[in-house]
Short mmCIF file of N, CA and C in Angstrom, two decimals:
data_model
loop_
_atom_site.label_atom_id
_atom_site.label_comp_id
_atom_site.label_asym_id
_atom_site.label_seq_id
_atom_site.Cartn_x
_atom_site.Cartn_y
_atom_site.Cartn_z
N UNK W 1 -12.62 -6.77 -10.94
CA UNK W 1 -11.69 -5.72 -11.32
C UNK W 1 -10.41 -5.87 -10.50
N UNK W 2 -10.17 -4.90 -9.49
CA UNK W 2 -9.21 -5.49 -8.86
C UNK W 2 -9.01 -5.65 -7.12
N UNK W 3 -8.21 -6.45 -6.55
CA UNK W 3 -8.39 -6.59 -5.27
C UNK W 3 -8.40 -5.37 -4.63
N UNK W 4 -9.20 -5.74 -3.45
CA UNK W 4 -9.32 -4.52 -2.66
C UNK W 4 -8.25 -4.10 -2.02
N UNK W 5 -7.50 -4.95 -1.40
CA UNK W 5 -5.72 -4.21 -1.07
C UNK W 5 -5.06 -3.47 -1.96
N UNK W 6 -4.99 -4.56 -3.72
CA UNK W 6 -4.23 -3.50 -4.68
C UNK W 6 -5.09 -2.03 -4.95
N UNK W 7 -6.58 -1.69 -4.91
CA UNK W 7 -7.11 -0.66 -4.45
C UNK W 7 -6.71 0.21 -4.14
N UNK W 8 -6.51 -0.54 -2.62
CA UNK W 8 -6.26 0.86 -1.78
C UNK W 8 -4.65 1.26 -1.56
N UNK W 9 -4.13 0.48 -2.40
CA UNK W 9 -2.63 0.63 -2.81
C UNK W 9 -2.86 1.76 -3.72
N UNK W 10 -3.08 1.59 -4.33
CA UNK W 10 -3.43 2.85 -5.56
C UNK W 10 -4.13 4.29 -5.35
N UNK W 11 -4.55 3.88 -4.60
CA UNK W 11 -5.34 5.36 -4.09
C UNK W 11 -4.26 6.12 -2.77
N UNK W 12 -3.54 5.23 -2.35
CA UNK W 12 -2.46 5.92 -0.71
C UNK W 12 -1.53 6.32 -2.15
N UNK W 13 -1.27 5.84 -2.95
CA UNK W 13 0.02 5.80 -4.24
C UNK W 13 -0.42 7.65 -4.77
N UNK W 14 -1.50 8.01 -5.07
CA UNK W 14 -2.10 8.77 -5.85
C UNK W 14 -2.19 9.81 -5.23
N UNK W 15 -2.76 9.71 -3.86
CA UNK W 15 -3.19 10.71 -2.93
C UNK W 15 -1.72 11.04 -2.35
N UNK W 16 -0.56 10.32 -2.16
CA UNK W 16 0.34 10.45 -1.59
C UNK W 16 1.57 11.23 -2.72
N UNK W 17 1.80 10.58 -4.05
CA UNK W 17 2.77 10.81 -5.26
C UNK W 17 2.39 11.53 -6.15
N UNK W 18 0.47 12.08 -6.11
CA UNK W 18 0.22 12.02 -7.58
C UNK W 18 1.13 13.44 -8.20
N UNK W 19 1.53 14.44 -6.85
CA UNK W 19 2.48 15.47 -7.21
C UNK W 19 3.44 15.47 -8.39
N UNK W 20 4.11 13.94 -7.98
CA UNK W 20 5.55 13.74 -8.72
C UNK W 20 5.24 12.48 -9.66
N UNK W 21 3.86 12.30 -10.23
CA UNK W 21 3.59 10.97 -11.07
C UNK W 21 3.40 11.88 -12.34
N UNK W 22 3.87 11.52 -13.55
CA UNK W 22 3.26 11.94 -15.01
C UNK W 22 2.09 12.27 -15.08
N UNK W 23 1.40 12.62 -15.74
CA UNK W 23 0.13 13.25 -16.21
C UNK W 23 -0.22 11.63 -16.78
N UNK W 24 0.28 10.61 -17.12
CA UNK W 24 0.06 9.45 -18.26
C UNK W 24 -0.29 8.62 -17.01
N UNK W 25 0.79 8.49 -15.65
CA UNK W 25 0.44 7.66 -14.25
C UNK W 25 -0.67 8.17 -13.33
N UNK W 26 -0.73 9.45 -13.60
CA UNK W 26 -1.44 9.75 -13.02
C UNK W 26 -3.07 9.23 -13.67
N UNK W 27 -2.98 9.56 -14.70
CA UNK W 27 -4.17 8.70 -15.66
C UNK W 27 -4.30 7.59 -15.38
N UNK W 28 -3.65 6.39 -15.50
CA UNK W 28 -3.64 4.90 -15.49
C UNK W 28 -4.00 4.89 -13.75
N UNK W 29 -3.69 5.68 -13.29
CA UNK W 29 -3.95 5.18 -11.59
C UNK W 29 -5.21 5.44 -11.57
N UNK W 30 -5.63 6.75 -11.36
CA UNK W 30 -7.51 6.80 -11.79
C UNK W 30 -8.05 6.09 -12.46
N UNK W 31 -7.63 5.65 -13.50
CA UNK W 31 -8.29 4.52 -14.37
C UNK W 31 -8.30 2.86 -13.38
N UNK W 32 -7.36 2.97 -12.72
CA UNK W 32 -7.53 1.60 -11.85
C UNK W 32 -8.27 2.16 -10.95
N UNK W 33 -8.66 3.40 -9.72
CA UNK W 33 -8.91 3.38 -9.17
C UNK W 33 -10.87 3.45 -9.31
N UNK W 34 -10.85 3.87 -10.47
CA UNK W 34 -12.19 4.14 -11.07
C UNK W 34 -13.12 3.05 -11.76
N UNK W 35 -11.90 1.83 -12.00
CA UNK W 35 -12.53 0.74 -12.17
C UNK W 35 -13.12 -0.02 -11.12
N UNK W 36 -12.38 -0.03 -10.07
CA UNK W 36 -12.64 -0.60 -8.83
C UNK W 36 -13.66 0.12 -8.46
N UNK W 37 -14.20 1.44 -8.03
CA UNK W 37 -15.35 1.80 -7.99
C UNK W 37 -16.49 1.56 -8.59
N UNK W 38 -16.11 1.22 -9.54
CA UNK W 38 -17.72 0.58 -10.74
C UNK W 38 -17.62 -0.75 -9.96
N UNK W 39 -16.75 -1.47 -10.07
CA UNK W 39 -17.00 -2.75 -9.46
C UNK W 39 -17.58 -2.88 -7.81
N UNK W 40 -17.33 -1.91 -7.05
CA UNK W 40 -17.99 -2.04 -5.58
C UNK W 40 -19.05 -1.06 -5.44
N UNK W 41 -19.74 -0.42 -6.50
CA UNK W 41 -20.79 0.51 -6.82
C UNK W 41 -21.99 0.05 -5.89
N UNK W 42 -22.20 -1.25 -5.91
CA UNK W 42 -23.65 -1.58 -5.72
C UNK W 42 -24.28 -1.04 -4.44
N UNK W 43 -23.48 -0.29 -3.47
CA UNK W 43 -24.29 0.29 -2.39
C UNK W 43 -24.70 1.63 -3.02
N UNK W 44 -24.48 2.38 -3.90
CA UNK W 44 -24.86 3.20 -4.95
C UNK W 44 -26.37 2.92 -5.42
N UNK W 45 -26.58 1.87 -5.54
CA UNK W 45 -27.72 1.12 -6.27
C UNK W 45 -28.96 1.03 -4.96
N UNK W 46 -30.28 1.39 -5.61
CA UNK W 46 -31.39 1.53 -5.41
C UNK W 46 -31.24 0.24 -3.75
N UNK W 47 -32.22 0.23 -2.91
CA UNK W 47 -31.95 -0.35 -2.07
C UNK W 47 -32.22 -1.98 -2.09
N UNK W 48 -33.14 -2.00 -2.44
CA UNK W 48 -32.95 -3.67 -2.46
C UNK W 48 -32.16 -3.82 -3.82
N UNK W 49 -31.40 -3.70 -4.53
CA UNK W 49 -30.55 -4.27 -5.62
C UNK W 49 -29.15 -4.10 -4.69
N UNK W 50 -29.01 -3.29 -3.65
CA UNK W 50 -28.15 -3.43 -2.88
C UNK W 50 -27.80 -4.32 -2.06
N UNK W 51 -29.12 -4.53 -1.31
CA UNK W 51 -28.98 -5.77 -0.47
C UNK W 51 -29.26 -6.86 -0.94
N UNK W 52 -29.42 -7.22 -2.30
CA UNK W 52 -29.27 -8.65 -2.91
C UNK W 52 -27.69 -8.35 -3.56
N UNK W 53 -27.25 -8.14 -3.72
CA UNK W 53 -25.72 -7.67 -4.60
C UNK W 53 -25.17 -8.15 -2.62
N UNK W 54 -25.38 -7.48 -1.54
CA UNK W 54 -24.62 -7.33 -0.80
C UNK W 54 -24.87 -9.16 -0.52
N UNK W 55 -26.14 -9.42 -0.24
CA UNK W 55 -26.27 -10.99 0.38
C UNK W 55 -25.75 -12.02 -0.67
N UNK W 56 -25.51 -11.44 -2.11
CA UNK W 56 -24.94 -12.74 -2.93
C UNK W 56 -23.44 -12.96 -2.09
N UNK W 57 -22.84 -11.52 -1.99
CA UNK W 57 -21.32 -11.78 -1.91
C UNK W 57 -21.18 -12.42 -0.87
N UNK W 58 -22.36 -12.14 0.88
CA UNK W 58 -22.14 -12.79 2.00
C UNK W 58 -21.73 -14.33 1.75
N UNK W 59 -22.81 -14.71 1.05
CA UNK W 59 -23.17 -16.06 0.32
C UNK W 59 -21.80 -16.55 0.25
N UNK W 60 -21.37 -15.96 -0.97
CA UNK W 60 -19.98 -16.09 -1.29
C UNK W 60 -19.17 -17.06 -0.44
N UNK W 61 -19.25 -15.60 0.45
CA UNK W 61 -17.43 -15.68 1.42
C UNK W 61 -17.79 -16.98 1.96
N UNK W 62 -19.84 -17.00 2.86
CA UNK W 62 -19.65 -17.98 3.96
C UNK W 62 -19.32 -19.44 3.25
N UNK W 63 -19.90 -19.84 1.89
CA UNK W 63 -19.47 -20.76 1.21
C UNK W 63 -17.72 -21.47 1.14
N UNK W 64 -17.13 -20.12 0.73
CA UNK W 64 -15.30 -20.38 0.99
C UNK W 64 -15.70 -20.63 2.73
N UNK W 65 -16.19 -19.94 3.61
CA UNK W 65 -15.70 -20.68 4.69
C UNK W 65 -16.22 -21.76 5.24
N UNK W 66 -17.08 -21.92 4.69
CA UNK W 66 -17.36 -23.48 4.97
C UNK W 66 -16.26 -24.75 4.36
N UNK W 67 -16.00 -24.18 3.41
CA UNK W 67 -14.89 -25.08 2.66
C UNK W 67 -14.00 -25.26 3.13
N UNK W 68 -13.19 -24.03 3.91
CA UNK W 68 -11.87 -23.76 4.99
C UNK W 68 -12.38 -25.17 5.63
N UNK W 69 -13.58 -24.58 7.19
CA UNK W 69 -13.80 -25.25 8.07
C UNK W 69 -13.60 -27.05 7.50
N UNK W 70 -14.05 -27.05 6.93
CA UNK W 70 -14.05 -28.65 6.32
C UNK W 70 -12.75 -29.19 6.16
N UNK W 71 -11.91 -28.22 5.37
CA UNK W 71 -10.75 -28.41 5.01
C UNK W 71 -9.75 -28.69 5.99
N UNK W 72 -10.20 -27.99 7.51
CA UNK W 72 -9.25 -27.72 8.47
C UNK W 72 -8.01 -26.52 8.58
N UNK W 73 -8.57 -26.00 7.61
CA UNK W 73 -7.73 -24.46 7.56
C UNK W 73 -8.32 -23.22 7.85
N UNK W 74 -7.68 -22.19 8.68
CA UNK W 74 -8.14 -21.42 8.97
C UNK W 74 -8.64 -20.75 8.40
N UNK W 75 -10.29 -20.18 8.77
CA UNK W 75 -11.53 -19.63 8.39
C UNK W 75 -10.84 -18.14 8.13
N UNK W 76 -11.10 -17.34 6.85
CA UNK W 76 -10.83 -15.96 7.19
C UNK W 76 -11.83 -14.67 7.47
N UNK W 77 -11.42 -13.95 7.91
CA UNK W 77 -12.24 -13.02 8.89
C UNK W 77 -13.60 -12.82 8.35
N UNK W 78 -14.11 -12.64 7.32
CA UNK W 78 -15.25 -12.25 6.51
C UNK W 78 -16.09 -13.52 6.17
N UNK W 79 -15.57 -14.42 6.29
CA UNK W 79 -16.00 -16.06 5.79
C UNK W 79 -16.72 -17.13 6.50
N UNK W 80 -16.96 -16.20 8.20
CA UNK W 80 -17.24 -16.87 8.73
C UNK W 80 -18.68 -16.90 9.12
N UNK W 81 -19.62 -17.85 8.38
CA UNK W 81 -20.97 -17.25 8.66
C UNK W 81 -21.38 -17.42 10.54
N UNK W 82 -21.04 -17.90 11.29
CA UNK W 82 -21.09 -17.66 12.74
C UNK W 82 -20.68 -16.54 13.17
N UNK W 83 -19.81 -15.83 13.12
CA UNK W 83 -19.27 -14.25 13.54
C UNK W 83 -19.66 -13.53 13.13
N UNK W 84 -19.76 -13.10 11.42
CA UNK W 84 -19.77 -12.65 10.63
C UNK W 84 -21.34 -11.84 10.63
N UNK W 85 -21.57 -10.36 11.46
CA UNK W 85 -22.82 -9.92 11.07
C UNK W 85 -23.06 -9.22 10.18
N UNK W 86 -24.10 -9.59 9.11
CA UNK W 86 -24.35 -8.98 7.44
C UNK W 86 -24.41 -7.59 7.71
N UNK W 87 -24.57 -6.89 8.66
CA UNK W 87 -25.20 -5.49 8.64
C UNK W 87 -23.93 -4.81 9.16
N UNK W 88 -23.23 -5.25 10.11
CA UNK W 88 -21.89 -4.62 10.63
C UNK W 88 -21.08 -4.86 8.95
N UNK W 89 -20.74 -6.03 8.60
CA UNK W 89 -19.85 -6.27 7.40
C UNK W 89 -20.37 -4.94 6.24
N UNK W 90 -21.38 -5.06 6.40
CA UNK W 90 -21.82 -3.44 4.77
C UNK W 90 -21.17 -2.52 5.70
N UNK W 91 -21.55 -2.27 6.80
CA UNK W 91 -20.96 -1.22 7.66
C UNK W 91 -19.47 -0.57 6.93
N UNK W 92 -18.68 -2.00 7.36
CA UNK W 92 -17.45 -1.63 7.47
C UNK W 92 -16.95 -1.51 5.92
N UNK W 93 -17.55 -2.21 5.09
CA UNK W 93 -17.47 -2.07 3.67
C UNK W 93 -17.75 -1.03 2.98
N UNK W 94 -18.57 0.01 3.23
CA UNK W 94 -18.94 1.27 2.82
C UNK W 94 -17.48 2.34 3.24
N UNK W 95 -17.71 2.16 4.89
CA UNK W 95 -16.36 3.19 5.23
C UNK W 95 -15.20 2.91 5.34
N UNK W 96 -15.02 1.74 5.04
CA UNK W 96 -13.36 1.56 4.32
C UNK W 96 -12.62 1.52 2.80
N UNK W 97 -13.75 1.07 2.27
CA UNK W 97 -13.72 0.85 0.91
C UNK W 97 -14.26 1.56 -0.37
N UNK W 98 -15.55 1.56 -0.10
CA UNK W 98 -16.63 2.22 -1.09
C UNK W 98 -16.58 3.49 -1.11
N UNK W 99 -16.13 4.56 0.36
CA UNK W 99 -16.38 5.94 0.56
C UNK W 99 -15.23 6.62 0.13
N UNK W 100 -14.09 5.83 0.56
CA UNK W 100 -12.68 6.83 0.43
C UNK W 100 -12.49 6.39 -1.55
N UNK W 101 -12.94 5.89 -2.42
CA UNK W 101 -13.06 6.06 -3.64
C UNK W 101 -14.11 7.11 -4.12
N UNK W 102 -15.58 6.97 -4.03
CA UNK W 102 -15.95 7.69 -3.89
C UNK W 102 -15.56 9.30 -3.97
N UNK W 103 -15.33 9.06 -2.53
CA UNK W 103 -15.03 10.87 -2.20
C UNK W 103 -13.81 11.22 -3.11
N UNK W 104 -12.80 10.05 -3.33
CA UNK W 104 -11.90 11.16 -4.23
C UNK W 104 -12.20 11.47 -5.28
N UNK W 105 -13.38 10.87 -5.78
CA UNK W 105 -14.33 10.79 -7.54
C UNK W 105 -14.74 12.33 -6.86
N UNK W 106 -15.35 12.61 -5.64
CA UNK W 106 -16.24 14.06 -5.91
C UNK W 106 -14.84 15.43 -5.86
N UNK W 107 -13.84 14.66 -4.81
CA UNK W 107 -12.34 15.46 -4.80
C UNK W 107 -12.21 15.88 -6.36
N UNK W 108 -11.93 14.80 -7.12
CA UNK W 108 -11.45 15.27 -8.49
C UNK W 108 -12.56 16.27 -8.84
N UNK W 109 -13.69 15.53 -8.81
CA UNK W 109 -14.35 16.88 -10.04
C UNK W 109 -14.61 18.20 -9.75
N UNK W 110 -13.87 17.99 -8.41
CA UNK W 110 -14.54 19.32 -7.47
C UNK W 110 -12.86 20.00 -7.30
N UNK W 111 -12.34 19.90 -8.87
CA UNK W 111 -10.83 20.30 -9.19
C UNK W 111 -9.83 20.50 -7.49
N UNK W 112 -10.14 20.06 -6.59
CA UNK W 112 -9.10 19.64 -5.16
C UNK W 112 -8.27 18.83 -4.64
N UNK W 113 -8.03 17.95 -5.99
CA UNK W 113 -7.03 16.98 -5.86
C UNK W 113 -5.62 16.76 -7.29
N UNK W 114 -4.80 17.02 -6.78
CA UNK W 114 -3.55 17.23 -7.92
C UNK W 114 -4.38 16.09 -9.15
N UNK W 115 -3.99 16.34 -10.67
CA UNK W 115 -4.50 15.68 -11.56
C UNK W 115 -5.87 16.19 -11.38
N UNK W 116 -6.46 16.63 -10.80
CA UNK W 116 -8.34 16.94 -11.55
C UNK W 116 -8.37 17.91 -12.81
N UNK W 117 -7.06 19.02 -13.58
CA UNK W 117 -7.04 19.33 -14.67
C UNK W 117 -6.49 18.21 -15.76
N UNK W 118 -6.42 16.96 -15.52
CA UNK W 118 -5.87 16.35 -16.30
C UNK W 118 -7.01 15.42 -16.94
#
């Protein structure tokens, strides 16, 4: 769906403008921000469908960083399966990412955030 920076671009955009955004921007921004939540859902999900969803993506990154390392280009922060602990990384992935979407999903329905009559 979409990157996690443009994310959380959208949600500081929303939480910060949604005062002075159309009723139509204000729509299309929830709609991005709500997509991105379906897409990082899986700590939502029953517990082991979580921690296989979470260990594919580890998989993932350490793969790109093995490729870096090889390559001779710098490893990036998440990629590095030597540093990189699986249980700190969900950590920080839940309360940076997963929660502050989330909570503005329960904000809206819980009519406390400009746009929840819309």
């Amino acid at each position: 769906a979409l990157h996690c920076t443009r994310a959380m671009m959208y949600l500081t955009e929303y939480l910060g403008c949604a005062m002075v955004l159309s009723p139509a921007q204000v729509r299309m921004t929830l709609l991005q921000l709500f997509l991105h939540a379906a897409d990082i859902s899986n700590p939502t999900k029953p517990f082991e469908s979580c921690k296989a969803w979470a260990n594919r993506v580890l998989d993932e990154f350490f793969a790109q960083g093995d490729l870096e390392k090889a390559q001779n280009i710098p490893v990036q922060m998440l990629n590095d399966r030597n540093t990189v602990s699986r249980p700190h990384s969900q950590i920080g992935f839940l309360e940076f990412l997963v929660a502050p979407l989330f909570l503005l999903q329960v904000a809206r329905d819980a009519g406390s955030i400009p746009g929840s009559d819309n």
